PDB file of C-alpha atoms in Angstrom:
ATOM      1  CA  UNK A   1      16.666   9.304  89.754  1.00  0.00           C
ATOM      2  CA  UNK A   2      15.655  11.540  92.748  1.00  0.00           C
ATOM      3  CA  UNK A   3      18.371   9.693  94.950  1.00  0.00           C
ATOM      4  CA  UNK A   4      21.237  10.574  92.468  1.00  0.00           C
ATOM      5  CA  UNK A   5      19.794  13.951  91.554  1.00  0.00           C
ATOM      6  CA  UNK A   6      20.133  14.907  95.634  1.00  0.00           C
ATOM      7  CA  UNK A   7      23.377  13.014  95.203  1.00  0.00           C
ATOM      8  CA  UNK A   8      24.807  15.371  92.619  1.00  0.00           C
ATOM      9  CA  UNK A   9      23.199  18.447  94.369  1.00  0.00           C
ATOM     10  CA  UNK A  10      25.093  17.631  97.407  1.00  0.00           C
ATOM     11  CA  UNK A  11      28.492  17.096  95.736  1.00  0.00           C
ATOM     12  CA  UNK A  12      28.024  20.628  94.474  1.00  0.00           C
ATOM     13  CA  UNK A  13      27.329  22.041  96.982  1.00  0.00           C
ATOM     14  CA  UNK A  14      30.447  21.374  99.007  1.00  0.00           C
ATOM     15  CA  UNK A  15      32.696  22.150  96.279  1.00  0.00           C
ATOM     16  CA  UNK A  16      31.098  25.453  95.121  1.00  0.00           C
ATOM     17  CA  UNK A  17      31.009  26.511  99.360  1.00  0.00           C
ATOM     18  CA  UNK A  18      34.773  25.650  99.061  1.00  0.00           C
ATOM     19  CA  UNK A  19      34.678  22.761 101.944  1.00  0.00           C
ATOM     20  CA  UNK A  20      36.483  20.295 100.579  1.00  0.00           C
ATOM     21  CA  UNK A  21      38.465  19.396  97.224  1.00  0.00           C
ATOM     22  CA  UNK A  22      38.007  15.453  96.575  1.00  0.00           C
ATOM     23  CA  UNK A  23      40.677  15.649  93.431  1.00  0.00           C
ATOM     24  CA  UNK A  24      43.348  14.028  95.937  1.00  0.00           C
ATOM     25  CA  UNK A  25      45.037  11.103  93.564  1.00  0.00           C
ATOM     26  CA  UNK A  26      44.594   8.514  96.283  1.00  0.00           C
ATOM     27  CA  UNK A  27      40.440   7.047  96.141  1.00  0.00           C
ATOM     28  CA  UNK A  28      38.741   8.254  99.291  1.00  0.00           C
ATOM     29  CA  UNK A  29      40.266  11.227 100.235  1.00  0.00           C
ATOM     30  CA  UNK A  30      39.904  14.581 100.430  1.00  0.00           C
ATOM     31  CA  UNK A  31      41.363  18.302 101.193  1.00  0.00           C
ATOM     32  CA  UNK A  32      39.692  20.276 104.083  1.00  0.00           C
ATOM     33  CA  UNK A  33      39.851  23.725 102.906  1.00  0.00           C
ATOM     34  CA  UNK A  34      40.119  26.523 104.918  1.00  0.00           C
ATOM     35  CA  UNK A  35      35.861  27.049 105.073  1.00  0.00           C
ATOM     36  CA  UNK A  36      35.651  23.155 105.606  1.00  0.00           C
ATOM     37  CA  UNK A  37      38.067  23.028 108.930  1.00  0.00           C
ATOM     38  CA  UNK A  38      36.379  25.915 110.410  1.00  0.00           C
ATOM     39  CA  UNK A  39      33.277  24.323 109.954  1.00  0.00           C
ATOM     40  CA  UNK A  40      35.335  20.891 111.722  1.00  0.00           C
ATOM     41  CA  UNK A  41      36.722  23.320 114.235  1.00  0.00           C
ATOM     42  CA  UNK A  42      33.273  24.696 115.638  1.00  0.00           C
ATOM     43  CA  UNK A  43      31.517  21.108 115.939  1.00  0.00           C
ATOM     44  CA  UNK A  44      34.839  20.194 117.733  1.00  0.00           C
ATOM     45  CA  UNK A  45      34.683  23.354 119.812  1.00  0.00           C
ATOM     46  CA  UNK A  46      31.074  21.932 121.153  1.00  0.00           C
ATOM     47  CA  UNK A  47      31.864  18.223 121.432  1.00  0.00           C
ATOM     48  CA  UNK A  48      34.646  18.893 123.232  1.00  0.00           C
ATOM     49  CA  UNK A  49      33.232  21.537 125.777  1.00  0.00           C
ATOM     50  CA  UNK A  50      29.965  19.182 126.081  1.00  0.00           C
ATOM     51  CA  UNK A  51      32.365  16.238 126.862  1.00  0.00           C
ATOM     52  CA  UNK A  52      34.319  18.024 129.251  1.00  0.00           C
ATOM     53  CA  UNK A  53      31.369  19.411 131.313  1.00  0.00           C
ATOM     54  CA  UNK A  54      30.614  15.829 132.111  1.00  0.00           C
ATOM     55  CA  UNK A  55      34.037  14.606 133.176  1.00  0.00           C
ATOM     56  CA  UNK A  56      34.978  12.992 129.483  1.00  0.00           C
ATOM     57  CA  UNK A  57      39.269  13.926 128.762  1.00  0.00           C
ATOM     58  CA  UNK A  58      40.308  14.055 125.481  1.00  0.00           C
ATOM     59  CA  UNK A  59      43.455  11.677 124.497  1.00  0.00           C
ATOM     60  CA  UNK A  60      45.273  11.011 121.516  1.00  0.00           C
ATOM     61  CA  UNK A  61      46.060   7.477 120.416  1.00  0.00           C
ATOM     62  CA  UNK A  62      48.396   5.822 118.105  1.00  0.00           C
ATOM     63  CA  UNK A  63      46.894   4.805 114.772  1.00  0.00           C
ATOM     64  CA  UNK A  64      49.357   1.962 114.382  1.00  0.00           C
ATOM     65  CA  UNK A  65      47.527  -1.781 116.392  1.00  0.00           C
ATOM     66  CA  UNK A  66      49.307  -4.975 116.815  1.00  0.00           C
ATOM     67  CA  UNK A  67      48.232  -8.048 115.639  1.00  0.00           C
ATOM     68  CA  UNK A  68      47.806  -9.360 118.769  1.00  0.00           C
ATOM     69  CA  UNK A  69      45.595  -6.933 120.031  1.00  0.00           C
ATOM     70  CA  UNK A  70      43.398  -6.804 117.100  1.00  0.00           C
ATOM     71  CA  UNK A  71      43.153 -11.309 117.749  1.00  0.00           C
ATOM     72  CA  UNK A  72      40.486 -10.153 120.463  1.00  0.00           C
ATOM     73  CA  UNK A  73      38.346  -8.434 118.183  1.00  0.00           C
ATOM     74  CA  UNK A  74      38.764 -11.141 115.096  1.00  0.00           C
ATOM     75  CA  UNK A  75      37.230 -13.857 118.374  1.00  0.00           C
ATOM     76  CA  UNK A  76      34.126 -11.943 118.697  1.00  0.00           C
ATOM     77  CA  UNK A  77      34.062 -10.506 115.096  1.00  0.00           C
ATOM     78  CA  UNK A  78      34.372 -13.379 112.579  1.00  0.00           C
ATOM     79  CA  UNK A  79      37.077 -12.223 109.780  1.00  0.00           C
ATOM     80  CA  UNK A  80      37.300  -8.842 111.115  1.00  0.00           C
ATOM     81  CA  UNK A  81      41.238  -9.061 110.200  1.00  0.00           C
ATOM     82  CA  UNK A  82      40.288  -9.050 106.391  1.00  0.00           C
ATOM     83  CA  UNK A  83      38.475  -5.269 106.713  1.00  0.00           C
ATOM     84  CA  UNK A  84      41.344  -3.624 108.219  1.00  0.00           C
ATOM     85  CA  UNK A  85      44.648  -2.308 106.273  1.00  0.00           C
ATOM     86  CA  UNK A  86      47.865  -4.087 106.889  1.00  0.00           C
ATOM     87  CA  UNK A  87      50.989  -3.403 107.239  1.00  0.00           C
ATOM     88  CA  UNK A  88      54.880  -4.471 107.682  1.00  0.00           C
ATOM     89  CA  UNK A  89      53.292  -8.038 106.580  1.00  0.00           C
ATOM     90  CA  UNK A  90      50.504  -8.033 108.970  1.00  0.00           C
ATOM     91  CA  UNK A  91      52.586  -7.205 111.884  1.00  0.00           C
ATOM     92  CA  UNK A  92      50.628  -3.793 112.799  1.00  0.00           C
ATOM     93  CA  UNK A  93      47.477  -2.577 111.052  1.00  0.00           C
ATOM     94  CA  UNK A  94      45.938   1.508 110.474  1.00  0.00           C
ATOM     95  CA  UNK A  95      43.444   1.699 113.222  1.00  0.00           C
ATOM     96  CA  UNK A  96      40.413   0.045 112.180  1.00  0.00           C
ATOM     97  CA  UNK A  97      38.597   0.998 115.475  1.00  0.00           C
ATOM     98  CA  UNK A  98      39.304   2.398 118.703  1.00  0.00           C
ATOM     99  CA  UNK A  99      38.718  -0.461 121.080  1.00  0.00           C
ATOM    100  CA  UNK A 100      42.103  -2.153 120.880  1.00  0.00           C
ATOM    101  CA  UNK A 101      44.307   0.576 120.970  1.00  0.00           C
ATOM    102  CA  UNK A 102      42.058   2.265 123.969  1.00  0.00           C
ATOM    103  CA  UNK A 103      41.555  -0.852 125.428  1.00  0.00           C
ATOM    104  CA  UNK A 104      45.299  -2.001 125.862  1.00  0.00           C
ATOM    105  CA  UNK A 105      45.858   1.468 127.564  1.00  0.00           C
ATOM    106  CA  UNK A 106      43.038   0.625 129.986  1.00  0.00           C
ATOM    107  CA  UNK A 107      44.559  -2.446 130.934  1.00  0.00           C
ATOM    108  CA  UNK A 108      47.869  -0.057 132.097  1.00  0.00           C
ATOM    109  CA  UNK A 109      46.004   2.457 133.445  1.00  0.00           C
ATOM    110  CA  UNK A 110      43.407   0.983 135.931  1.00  0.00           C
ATOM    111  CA  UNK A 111      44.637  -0.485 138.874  1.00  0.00           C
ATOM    112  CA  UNK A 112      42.317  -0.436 141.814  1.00  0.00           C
ATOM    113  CA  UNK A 113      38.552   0.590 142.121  1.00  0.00           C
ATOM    114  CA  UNK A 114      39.773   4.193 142.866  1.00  0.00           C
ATOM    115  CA  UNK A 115      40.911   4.581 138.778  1.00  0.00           C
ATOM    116  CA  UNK A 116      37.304   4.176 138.164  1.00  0.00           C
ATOM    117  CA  UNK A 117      35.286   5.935 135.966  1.00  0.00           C
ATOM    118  CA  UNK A 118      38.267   6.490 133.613  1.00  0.00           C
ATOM    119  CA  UNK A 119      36.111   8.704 130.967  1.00  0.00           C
ATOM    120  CA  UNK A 120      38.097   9.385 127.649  1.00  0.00           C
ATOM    121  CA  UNK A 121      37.431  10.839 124.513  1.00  0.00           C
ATOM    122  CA  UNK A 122      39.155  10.597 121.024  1.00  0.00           C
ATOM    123  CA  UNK A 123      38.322  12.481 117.810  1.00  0.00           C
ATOM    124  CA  UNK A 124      40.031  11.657 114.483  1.00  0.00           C
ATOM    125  CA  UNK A 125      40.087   9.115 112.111  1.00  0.00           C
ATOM    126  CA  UNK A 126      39.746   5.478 111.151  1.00  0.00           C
ATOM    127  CA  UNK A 127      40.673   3.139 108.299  1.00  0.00           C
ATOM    128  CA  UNK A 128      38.212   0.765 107.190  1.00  0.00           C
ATOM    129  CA  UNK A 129      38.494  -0.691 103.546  1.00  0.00           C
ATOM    130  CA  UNK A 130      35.005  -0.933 102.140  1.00  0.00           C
ATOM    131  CA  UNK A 131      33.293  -1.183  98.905  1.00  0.00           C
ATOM    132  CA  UNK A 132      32.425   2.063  96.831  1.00  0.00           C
ATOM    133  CA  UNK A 133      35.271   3.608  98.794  1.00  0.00           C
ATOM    134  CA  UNK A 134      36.628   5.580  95.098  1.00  0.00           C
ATOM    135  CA  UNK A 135      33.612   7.495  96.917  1.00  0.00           C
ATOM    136  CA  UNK A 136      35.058  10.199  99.501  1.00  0.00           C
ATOM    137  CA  UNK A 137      31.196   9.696 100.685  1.00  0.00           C
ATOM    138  CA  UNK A 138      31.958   5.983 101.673  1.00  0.00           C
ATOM    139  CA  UNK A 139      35.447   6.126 102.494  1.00  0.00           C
ATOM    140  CA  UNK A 140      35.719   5.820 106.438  1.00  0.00           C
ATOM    141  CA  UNK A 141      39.794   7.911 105.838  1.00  0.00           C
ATOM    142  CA  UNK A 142      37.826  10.722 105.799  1.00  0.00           C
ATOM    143  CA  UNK A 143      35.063  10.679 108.287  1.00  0.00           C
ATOM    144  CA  UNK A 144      35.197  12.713 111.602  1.00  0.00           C
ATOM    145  CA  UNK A 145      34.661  10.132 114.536  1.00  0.00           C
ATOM    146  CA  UNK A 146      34.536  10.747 117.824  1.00  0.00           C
ATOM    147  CA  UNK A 147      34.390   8.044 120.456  1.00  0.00           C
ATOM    148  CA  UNK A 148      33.681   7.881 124.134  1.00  0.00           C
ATOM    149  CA  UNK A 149      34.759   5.495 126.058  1.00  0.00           C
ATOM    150  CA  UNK A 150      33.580   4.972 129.679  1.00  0.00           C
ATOM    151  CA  UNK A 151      34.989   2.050 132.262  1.00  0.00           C
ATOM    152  CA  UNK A 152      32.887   1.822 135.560  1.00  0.00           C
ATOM    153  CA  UNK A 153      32.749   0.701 138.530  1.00  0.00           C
ATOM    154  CA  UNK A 154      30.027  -1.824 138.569  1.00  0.00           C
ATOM    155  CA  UNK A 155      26.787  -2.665 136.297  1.00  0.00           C
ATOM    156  CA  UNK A 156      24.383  -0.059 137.763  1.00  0.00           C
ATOM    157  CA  UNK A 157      26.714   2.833 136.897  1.00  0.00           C
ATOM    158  CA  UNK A 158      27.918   1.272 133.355  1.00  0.00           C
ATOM    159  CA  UNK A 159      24.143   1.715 132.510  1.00  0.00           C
ATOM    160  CA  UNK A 160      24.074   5.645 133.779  1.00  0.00           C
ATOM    161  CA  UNK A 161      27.254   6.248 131.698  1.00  0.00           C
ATOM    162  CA  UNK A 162      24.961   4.544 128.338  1.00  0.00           C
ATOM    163  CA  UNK A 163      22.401   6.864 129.527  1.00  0.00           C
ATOM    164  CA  UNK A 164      24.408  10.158 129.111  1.00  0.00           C
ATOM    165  CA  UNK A 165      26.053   8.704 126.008  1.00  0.00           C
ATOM    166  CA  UNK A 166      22.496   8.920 124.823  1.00  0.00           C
ATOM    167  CA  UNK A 167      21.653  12.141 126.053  1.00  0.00           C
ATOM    168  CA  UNK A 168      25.133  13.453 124.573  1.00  0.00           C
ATOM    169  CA  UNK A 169      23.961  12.255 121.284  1.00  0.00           C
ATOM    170  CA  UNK A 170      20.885  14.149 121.240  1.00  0.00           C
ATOM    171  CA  UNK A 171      22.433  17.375 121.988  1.00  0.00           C
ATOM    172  CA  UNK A 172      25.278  17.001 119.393  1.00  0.00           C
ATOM    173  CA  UNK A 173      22.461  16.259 116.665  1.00  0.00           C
ATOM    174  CA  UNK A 174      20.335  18.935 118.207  1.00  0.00           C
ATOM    175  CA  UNK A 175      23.233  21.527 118.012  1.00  0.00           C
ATOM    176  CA  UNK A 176      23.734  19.981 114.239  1.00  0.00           C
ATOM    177  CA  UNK A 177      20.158  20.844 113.517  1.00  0.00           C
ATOM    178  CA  UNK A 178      19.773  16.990 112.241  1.00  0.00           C
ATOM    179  CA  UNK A 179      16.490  14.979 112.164  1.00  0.00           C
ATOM    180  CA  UNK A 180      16.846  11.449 113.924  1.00  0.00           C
ATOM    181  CA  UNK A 181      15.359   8.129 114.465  1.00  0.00           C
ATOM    182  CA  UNK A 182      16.467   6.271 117.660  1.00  0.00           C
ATOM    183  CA  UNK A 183      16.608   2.738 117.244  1.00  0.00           C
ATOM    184  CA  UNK A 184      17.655  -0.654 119.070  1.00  0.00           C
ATOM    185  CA  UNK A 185      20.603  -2.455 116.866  1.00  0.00           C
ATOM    186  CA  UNK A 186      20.141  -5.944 116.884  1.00  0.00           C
ATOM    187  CA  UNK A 187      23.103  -8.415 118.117  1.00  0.00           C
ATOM    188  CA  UNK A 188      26.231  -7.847 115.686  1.00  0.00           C
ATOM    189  CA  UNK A 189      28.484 -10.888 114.844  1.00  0.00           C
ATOM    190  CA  UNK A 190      28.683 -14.566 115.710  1.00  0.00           C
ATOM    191  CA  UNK A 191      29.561 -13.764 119.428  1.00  0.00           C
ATOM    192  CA  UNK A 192      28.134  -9.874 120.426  1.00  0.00           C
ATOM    193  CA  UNK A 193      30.407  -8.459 122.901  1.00  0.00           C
ATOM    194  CA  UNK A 194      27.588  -5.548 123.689  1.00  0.00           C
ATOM    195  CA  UNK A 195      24.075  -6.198 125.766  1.00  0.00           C
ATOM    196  CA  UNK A 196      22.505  -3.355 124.173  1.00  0.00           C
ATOM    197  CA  UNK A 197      23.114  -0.950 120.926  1.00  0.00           C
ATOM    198  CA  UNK A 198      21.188   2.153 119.994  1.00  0.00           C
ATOM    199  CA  UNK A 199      21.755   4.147 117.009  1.00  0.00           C
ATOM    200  CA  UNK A 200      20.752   7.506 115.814  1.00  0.00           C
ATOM    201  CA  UNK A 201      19.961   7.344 112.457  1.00  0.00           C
ATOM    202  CA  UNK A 202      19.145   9.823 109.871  1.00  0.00           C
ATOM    203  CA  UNK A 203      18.624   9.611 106.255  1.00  0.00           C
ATOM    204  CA  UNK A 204      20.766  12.325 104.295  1.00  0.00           C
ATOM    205  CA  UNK A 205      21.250  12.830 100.325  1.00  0.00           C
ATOM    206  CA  UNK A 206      23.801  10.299 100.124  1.00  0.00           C
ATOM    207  CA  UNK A 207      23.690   7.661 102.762  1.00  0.00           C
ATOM    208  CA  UNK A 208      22.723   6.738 106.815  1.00  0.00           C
ATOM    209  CA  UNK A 209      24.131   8.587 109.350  1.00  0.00           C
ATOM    210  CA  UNK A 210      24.685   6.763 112.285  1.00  0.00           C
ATOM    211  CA  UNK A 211      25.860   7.207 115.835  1.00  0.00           C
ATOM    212  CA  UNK A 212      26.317   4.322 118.014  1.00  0.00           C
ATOM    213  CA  UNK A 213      26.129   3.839 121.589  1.00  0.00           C
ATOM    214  CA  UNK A 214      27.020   0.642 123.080  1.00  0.00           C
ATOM    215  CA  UNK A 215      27.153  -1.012 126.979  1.00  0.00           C
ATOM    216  CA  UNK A 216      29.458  -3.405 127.100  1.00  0.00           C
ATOM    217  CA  UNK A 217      28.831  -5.578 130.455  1.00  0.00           C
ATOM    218  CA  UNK A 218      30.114  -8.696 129.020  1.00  0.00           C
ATOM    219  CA  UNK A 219      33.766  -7.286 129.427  1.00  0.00           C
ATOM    220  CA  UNK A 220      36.064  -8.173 132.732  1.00  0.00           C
ATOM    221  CA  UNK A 221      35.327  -3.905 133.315  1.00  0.00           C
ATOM    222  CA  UNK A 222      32.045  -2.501 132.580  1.00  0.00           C
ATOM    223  CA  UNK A 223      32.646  -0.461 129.869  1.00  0.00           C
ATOM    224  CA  UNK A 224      29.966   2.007 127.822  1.00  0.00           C
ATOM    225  CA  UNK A 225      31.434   3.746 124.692  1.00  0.00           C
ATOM    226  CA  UNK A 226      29.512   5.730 122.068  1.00  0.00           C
ATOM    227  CA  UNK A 227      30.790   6.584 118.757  1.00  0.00           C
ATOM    228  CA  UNK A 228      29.859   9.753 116.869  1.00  0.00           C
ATOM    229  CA  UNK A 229      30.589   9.192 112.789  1.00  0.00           C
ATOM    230  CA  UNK A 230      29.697  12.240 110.738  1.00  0.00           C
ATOM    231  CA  UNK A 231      30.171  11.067 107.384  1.00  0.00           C
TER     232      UNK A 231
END
């Protein structure tokens, strides 16, 4: 009862502060109204200018993936292909995540030992099917992600890059003013493609916020990326 009561009060709240209209005729998403984007503008202000000050560009990438570039991900992700929207009869999917488009750019971009770092940033959106998504709450459409993504040199300096991803995080929750438990995810899938996950965590009216960060040594380039969901 006290769970949906918050619920409610939270629902109200962004509609009568004129943030967002969730009437769109399509389940899961919503209208950013005028209050709402400046409110998305000024968090994007400070990620940005915090990213920046530590060497992190910001890119834009295509939300269309291949099939064959989202294979890689279905190997270490068992049915990952079934949560993901396709299109043109599975020939290209919306961008589920940002590792295969980012990734296949990576493989373009980095030549020699003198690319390295390469330290991008994206911040937009993804498209994730997922259950209770008539919810704009639950539907991934309309969450603001930002992801870091960090290749290195060797091991020793992968590990320094998941250490600023960390301290990142706890400035961009700090500037949000939100309350946080740091905690050690446990392996995900049948075949983990990460040595170590932390989340930040925080319980809110409706549902977990969580912000990833992940090191990713098993990869041919040592790659840390952190992901910043604000749902």
């Amino acid at each position: 009862m006290a769970i949906q009561k918050n619920l409610e009060y939270y629902k109200r709240l962004f509609h009568e502060t004129k943030v967002i209209d969730e009437t769109y005729p399509v389940g899961g998403s919503i209208v950013w109204l005028p209050y709402g984007v400046k409110i998305r503008e000024n968090i994007e202000k400070f990620v940005c200018n915090l990213l920046e000050a530590r060497n992190y560009r910001k890119y834009i990438f295509p939300n269309l993936v291949n099939f064959k570039a989202l294979e890689k991900i279905n190997k270490d992700i068992k049915n990952f292909e079934r949560k993901v929207f396709w299109l043109n009869n599975k020939k290209y999917c919306l961008k589920p995540t940002g590792e295969p488009v980012i990734y296949q750019m990576f493989a373009r971009w980095i030549k020699h030992e003198g690319d390295l770092p390469l330290k991008v940033f994206q911040i937009g959106n993804l498209f994730r099917p997922r259950k209770g998504s008539e919810s704009l709450y639950y539907a991934n459409e309309s969450n603001f992600f930002t992801e870091l993504h960090c290749a290195d040199k060797n091991y020793e300096a992968c590990q320094e890059s998941f250490r600023e991803g960390i301290e990142i995080s706890k400035l961009v929750l700090d500037f949000l003013k939100i309350p946080y438990i740091m905690v050690i995810r446990p392996p995900w899938g049948n075949n983990p493609v990460s040595e170590k996950t932390i989340a930040f965590d925080a319980v809110l009216p409706v549902q977990r916020l969580s912000l990833i960060h992940i090191s990713e040594p098993t990869r041919p380039l040592y790659i840390s990326y952190a992901v910043f969901c604000l749902k």
